[in-house]
Short mmCIF file of C-alpha atoms and ligand atoms in Angstrom, two decimals:
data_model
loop_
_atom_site.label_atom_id
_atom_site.label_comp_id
_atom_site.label_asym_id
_atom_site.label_seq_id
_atom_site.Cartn_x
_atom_site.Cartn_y
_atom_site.Cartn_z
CA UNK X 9 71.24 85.62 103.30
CA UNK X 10 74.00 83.01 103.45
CA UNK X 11 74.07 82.42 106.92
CA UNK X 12 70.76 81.70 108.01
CA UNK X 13 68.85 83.21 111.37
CA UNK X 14 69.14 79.87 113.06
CA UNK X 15 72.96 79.65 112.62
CA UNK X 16 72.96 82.79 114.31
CA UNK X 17 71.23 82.00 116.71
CA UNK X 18 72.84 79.10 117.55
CA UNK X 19 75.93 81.09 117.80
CA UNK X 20 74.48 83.22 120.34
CA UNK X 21 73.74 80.28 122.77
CA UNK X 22 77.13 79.26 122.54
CA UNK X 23 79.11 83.09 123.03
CA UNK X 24 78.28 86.30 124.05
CA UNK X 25 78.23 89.54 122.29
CA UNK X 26 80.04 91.51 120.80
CA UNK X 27 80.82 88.51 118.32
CA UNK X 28 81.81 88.59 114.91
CA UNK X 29 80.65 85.52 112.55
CA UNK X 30 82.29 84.64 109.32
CA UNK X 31 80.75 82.76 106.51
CA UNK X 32 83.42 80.41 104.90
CA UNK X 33 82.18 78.98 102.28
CA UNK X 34 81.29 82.63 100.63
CA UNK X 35 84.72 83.35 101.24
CA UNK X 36 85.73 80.30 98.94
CA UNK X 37 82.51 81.31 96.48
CA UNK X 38 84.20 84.63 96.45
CA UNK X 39 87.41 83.29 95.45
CA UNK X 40 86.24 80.85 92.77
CA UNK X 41 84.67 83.24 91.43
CA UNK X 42 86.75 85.89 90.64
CA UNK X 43 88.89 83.02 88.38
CA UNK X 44 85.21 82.59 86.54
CA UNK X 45 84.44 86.23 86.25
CA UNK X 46 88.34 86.66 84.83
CA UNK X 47 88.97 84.13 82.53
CA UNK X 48 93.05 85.14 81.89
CA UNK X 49 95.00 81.99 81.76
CA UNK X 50 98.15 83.10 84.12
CA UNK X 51 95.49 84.78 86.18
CA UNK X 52 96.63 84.81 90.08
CA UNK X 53 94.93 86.32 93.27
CA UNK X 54 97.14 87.94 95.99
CA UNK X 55 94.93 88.07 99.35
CA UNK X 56 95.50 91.88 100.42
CA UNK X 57 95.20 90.24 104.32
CA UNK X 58 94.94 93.80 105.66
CA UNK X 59 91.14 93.27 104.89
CA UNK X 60 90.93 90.47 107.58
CA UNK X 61 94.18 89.00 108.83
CA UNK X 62 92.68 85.65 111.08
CA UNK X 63 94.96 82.78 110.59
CA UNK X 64 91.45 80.56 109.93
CA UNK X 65 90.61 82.98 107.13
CA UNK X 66 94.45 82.88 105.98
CA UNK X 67 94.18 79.44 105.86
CA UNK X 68 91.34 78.72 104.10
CA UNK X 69 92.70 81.17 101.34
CA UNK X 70 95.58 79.25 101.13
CA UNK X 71 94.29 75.90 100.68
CA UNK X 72 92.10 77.63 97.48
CA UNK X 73 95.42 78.68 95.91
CA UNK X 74 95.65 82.08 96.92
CA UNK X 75 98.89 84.44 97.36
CA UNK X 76 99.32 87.01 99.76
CA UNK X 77 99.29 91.01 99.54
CA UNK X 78 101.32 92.00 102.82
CA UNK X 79 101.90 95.31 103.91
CA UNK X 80 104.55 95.17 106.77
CA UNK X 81 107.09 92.65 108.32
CA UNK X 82 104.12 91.42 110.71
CA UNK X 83 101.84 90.53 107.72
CA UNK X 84 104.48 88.45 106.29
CA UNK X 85 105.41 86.26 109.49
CA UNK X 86 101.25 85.51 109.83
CA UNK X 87 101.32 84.63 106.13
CA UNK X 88 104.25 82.17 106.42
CA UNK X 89 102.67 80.60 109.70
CA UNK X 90 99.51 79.90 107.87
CA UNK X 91 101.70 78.44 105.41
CA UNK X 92 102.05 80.48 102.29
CA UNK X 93 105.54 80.09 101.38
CA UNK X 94 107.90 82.88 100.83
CA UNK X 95 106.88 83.04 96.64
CA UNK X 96 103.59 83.01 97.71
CA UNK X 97 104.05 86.74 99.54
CA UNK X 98 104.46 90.07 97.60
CA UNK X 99 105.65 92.85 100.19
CA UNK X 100 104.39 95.93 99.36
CA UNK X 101 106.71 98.43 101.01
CA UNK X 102 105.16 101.35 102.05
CA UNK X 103 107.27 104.43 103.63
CA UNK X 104 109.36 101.61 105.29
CA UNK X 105 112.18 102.11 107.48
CA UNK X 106 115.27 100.80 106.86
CA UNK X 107 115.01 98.24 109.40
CA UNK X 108 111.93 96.85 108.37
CA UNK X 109 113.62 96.52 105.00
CA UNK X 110 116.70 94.73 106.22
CA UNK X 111 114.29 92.74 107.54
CA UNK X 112 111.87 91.68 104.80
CA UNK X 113 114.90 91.57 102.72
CA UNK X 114 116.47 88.86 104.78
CA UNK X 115 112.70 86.83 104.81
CA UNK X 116 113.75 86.75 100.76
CA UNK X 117 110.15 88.01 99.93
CA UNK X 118 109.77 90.10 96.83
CA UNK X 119 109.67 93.84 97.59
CA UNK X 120 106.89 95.71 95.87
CA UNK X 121 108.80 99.31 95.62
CA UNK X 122 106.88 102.79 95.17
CA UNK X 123 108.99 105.54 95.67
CA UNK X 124 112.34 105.82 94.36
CA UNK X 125 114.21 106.61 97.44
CA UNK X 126 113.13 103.66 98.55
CA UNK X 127 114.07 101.72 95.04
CA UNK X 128 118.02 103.62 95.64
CA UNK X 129 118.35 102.40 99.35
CA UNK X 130 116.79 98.83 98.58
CA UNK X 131 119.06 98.40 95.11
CA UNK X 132 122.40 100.03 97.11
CA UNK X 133 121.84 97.11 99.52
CA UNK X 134 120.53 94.33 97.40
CA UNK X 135 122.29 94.63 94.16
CA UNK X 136 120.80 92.27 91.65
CA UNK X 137 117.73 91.30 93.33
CA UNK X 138 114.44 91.36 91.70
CA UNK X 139 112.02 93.60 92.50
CA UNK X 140 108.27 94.79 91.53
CA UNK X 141 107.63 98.79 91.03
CA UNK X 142 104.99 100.37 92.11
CA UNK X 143 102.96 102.94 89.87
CA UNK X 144 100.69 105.55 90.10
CA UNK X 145 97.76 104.39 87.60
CA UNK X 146 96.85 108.43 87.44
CA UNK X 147 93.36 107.63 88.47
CA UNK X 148 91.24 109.07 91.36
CA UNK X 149 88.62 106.74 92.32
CA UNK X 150 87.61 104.31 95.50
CA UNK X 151 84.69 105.38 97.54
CA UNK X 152 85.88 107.73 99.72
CA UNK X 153 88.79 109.92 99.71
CA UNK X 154 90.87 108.21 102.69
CA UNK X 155 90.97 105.29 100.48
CA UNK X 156 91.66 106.68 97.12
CA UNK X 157 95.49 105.92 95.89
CA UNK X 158 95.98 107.51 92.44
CA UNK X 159 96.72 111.01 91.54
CA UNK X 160 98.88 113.98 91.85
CA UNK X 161 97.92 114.23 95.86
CA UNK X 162 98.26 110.04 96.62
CA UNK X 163 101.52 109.20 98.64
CA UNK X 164 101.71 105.80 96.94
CA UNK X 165 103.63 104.76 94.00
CA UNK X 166 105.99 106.40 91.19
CA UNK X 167 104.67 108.66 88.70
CA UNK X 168 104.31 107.13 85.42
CA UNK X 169 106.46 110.04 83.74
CA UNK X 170 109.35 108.65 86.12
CA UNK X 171 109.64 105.58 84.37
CA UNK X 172 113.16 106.57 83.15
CA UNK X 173 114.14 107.20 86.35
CA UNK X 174 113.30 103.94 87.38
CA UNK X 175 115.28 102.42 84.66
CA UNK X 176 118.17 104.15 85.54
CA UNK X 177 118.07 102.93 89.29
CA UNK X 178 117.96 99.57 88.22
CA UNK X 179 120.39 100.09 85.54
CA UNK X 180 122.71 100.96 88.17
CA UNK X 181 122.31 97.97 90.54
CA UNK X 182 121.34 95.44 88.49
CA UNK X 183 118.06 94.83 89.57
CA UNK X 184 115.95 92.89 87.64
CA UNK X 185 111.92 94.38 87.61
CA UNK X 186 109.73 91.51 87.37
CA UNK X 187 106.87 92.98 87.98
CA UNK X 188 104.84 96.36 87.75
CA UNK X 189 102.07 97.21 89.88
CA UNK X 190 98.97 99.73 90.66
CA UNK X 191 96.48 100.09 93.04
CA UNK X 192 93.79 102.41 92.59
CA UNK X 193 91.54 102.54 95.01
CA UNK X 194 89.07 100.57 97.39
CA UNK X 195 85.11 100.14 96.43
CA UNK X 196 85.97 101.63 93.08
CA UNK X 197 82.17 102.20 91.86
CA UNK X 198 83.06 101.98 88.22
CA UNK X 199 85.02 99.28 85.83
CA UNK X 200 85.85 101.97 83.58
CA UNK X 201 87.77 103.48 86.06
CA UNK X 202 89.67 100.94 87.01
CA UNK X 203 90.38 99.56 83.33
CA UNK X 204 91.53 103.41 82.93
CA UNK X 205 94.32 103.24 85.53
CA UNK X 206 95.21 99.36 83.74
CA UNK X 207 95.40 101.04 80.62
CA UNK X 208 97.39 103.67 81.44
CA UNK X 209 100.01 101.11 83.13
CA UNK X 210 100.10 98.83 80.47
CA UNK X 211 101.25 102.10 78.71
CA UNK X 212 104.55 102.72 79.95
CA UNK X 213 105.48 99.27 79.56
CA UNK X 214 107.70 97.74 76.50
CA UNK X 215 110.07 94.49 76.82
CA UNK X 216 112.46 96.88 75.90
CA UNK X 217 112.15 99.03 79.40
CA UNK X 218 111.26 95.67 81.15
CA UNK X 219 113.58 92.61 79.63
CA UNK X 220 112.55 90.43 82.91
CA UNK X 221 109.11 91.61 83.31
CA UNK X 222 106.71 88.27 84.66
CA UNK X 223 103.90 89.77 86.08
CA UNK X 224 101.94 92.91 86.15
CA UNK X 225 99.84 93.65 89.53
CA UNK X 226 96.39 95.55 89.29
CA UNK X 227 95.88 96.08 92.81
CA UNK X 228 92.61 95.69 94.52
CA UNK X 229 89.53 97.87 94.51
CA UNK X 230 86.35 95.40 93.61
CA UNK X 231 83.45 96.83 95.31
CA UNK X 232 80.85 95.03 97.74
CA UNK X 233 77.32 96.11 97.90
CA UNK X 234 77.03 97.35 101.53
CA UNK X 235 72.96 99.40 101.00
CA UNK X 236 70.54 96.28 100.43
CA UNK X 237 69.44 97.45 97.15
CA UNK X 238 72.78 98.74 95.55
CA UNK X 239 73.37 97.39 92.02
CA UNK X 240 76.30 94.78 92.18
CA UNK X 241 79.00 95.90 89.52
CA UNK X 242 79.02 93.68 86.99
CA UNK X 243 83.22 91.64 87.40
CA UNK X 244 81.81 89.27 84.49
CA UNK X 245 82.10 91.63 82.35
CA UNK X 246 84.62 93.03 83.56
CA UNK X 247 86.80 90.44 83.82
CA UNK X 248 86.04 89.35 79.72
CA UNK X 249 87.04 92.71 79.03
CA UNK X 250 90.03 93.15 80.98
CA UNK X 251 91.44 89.52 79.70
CA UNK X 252 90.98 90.88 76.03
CA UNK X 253 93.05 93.66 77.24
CA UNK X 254 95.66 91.85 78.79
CA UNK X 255 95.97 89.37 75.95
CA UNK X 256 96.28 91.94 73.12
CA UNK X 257 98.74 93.52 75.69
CA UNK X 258 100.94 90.78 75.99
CA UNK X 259 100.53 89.87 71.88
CA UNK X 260 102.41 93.28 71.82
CA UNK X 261 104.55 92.96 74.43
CA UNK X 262 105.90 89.67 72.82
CA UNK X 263 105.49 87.03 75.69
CA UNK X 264 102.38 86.06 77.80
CA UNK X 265 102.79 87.82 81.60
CA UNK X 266 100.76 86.55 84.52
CA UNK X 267 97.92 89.23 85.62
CA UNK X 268 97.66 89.67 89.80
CA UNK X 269 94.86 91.08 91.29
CA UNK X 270 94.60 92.01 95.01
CA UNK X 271 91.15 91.75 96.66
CA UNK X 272 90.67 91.88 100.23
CA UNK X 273 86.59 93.77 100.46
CA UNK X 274 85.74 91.35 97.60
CA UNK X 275 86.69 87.98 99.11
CA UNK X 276 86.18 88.51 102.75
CA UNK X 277 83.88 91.89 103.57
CA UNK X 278 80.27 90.05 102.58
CA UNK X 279 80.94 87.28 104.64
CA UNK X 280 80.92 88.83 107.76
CA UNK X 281 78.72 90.19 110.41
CA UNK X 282 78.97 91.53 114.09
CA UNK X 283 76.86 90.91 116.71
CA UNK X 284 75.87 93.39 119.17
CA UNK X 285 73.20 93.79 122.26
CA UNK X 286 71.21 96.77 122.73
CA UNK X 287 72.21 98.00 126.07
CA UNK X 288 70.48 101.32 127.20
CA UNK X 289 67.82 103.29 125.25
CA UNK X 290 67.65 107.07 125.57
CA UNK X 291 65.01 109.37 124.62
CA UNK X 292 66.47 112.70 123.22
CA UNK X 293 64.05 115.47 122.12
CA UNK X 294 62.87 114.22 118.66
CA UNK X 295 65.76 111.62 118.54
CA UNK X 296 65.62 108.36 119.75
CA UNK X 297 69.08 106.79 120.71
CA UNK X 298 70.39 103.28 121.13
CA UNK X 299 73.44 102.27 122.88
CA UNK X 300 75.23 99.45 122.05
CA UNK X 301 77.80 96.84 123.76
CA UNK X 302 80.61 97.93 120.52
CA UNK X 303 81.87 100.83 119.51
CA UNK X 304 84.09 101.90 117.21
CA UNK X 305 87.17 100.57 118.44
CA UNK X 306 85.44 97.63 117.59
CA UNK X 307 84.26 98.89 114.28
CA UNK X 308 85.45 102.11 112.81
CA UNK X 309 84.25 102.40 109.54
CA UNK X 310 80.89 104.64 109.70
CA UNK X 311 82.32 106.92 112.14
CA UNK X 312 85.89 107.04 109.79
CA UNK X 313 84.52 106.99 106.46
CA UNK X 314 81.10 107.60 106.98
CA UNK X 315 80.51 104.14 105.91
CA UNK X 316 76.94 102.71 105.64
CA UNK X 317 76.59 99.02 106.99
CA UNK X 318 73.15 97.63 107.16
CA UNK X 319 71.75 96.82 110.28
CA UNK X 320 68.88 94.24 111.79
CA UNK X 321 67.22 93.70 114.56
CA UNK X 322 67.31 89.88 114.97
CA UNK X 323 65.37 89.58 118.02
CA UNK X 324 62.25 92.07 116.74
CA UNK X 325 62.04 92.22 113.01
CA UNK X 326 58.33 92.43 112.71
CA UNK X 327 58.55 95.34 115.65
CA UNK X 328 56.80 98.27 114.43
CA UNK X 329 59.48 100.38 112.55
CA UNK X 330 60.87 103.33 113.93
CA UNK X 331 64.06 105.82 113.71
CA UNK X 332 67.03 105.37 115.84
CA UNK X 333 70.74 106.36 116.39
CA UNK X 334 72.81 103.43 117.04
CA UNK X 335 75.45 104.44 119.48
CA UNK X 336 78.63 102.70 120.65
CA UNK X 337 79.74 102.24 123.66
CA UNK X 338 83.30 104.47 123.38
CA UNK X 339 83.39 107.79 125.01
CA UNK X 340 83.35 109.62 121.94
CA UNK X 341 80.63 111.52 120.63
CA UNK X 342 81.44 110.40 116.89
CA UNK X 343 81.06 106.57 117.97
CA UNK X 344 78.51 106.13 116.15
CA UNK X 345 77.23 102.93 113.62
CA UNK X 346 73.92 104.57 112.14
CA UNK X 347 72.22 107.96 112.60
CA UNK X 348 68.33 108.20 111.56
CA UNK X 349 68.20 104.84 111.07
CA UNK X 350 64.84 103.18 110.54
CA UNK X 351 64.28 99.45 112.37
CA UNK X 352 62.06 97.55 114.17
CA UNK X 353 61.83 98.68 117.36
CA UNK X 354 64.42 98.17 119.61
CA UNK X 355 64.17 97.33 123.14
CA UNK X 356 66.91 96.89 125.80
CA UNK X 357 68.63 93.39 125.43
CA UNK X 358 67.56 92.85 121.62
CA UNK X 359 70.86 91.78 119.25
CA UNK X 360 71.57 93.90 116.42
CA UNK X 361 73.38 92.35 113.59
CA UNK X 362 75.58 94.31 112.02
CA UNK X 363 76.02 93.58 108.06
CA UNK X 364 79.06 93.53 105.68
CA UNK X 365 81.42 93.42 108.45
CA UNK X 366 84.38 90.59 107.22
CA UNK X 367 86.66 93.41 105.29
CA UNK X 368 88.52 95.86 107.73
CA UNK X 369 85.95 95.83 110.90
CA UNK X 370 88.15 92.95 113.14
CA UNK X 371 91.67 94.24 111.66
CA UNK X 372 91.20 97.69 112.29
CA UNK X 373 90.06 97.57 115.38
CA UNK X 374 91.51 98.43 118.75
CA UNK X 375 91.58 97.96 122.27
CA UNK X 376 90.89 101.93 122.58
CA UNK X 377 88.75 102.28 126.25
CA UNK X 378 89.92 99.12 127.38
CA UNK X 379 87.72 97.22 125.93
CA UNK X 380 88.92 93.15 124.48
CA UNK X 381 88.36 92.78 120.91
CA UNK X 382 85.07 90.54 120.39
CA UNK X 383 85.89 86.51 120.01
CA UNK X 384 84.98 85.46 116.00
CA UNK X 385 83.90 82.42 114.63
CA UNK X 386 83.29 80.99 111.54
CA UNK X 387 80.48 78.75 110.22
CA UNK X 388 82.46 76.13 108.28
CA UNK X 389 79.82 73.46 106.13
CA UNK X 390 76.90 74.59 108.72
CA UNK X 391 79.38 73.79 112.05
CA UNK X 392 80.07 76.33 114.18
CA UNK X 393 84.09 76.96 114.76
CA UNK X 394 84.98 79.41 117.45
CA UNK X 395 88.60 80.69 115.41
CA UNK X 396 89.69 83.47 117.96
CA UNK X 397 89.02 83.51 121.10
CA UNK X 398 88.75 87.49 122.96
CA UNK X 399 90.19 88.33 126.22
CA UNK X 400 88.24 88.85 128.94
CA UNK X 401 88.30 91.99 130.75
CA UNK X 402 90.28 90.91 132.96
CA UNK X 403 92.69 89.21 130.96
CA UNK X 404 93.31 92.26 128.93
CA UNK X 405 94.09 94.46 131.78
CA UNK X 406 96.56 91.72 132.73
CA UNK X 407 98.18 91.61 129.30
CA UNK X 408 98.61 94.90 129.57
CA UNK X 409 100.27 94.65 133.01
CA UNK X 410 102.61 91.85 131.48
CA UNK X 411 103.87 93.82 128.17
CA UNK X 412 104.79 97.00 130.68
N1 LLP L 19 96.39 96.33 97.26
C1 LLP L 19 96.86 97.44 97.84
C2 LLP L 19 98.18 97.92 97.50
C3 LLP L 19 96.06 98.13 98.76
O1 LLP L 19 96.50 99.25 99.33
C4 LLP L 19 94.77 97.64 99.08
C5 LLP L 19 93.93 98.31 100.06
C6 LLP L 19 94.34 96.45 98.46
C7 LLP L 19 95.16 95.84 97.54
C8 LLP L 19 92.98 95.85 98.73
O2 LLP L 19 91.94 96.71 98.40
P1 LLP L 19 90.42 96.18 98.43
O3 LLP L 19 90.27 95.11 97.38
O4 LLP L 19 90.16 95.62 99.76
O5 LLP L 19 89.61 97.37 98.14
N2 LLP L 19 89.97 100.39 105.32
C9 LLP L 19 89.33 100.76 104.08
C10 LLP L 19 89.99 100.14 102.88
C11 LLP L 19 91.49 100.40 102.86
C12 LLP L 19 92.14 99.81 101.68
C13 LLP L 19 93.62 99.95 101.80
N3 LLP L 19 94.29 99.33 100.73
C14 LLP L 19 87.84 100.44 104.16
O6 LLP L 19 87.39 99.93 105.18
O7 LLP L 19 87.09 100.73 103.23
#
């Protein structure tokens, strides 16, 4: 465990629950390591900042040397106030409006197209720009379906059979393709997999079709261990084998290309953790329930993808063990973070810690019930360093009052 019981519980005399806690330094561990694991020369990380968007985190991502995966105008104005500058960003465009692409356009971010409407419009107003392309690697894999990009049913990227088509867009407005990238999947279990969807990018492209061609983006997908004892996937490897790829690649190709990857689970989800309080126990017949001071708004993934996240009873972990529910506090009968869930028994008022929970927990959560997001902070070099601050009740109700 990287951050220890007693940081914890230090936390917990300084803020209430619900409170998330990030780890920084295996954020930077994270993101050292991936340039160990993948020893490619013109190797460069883009931070997909969907996974965990806190100017703190952003921050410290920057400072390491990271770029920035953004998915929407909003992303990009965070990333440029945490200081990434504008050829630090890649804007992947997904089913944008044309407003939103007027106004990314005028931010002078590079526009990561996947659908070749969207390549027509963008090329009709931008002649002579460059632009990435989005492909569909023709994979299916991520662990679970919501989160699984490739294949004949995914509504991102361009088939790789419309290559030409491509060509002939940019033909027509002079726009220069400097980079080609796929996304497969998230928590893809196998490195087979997503060496399959590499390979069958790196097959459609020839300096010929690409003259300009600088960089070609694999997306994100590196899996986290969220079950205590699940085997970690082996990136060492993968990342020797992928670099011989990418070099022999490029031999053939006829000029050495930079090689993007986009984590956001890998660099951020491990280092995170909410904190909850047990607030009401319930005896059901043959089910005991716990009710928590979170919910899913707070949290969605178990109830939306029937994610596991591995939970601990902090304040009783030698209780004797027994099987619970762990409910939320949302009035929804799928708000729910584990069901037959064995832990040391839990009594009204113990803390829960809630594991795995730095890669979309905060940035996909809600207000849904009325209910402030929790305040995070992040344990920088042992210090504790509140770096958001949630609303009170009150406060959020007047917020509320104040947009309307
Ligand atoms: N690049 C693109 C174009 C993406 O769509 C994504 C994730 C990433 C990179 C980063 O993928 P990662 O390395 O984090 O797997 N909310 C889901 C995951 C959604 C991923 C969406 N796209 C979850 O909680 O599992």
């Amino acid at each position: 465990m990287v951050i220890s019981d007693l940081q914890l519980k230090q936390c917990l005399k300084e803020f209430a629950t619900p409170l998330y806690i990030y780890d920084a330094n295996l954020i930077k561990k994270r993101y050292q390591q991936l340039y160990k694991w993948i020893p490619y020369k013109k190797l460069q990380i883009y931070y997909a900042m969907k996974a965990n968007y806190n100017l703190h985190i952003l921050r410290l991502l920057e400072k390491e040397g990271s770029c920035i995966d953004a998915v929407s105008p909003g992303d990009i104005y965070l990333a440029l106030k945490a200081g990434f500058s504008k050829i630090r960003i890649l804007f992947t465009a997904n089913k944008i409006s044309d407003e939103e692409m007027h106004e990314v356009a005028k931010l002078d971010v590079l526009f990561n197209i996947g659908s070749l409407s969207r390549l027509e419009k963008f090329g009709k107003a931008y002649p002579g720009r460059e632009v990435c392309i989005r492909f569909n690697p023709d994979v299916i894999a991520g662990e679970h379906e919501f989160i699984r990009t490739g294949g004949e049913a995914s509504k991102f990227g361009i088939f790789l059979e419309k290559v030409d088509l491509v060509l002939e867009i940019a033909e027509k407005y002079k726009l220069k393709i400097v980079g080609i990238h796929e996304h497969t999947g998230s928590g893809i279990p196998e490195i087979v997999q997503m060496q399959k969807g590499m390979r069958n990018i790196l097959g459609i492209i020839t300096i010929e079709r690409f003259p300009y061609l600088r960089f070609v983006d694999f997306g994100g997908g590196f899996k986290v261990p969220y079950h205590l004892d699940e085997k970690k996937v082996d990136y060492s490897k993968f990342g020797e084998e992928v670099t011989e790829l990418f070099t022999g690649f490029c031999k053939l190709f006829g000029r050495d290309l930079e090689m993007y990857f986009e984590p956001g689970k890998l660099l951020v989800a491990e280092s995170g953790k909410l904190l909850v309080t047990a607030t009401t126990l319930k005896e059901n017949p043959g089910k005991k329930i716990v009710g928590v001071n979170s919910g899913f708004s707070q949290l969605i993934r178990p109830m939306f993808y029937q994610a596991y996240h591995h939970l601990r009873n902090l304040s009783n972990p030698n209780g004797k063990l027994k099987i619970y529910d762990i409910v939320g506090n949302i009035c929804e009968s799928g708000d729910c973070f584990a069901v037959d869930r064995e832990l040391p028994e839990i009594r009204e008022g113990d803390i829960l810690a809630i594991k795995t929970a730095g890669a979309y927990c905060y940035s996909m959560g809600s207000v849904y019930n009325m209910r402030p997001m929790p305040s995070e902070v992040m344990i920088v070099d042992g210090k504790i360093r509140l770096i958001r601050r949630g609303l009170s009740n009150e406060e959020l109700a007047k917020k509320i009052v104040n947009e309307c």
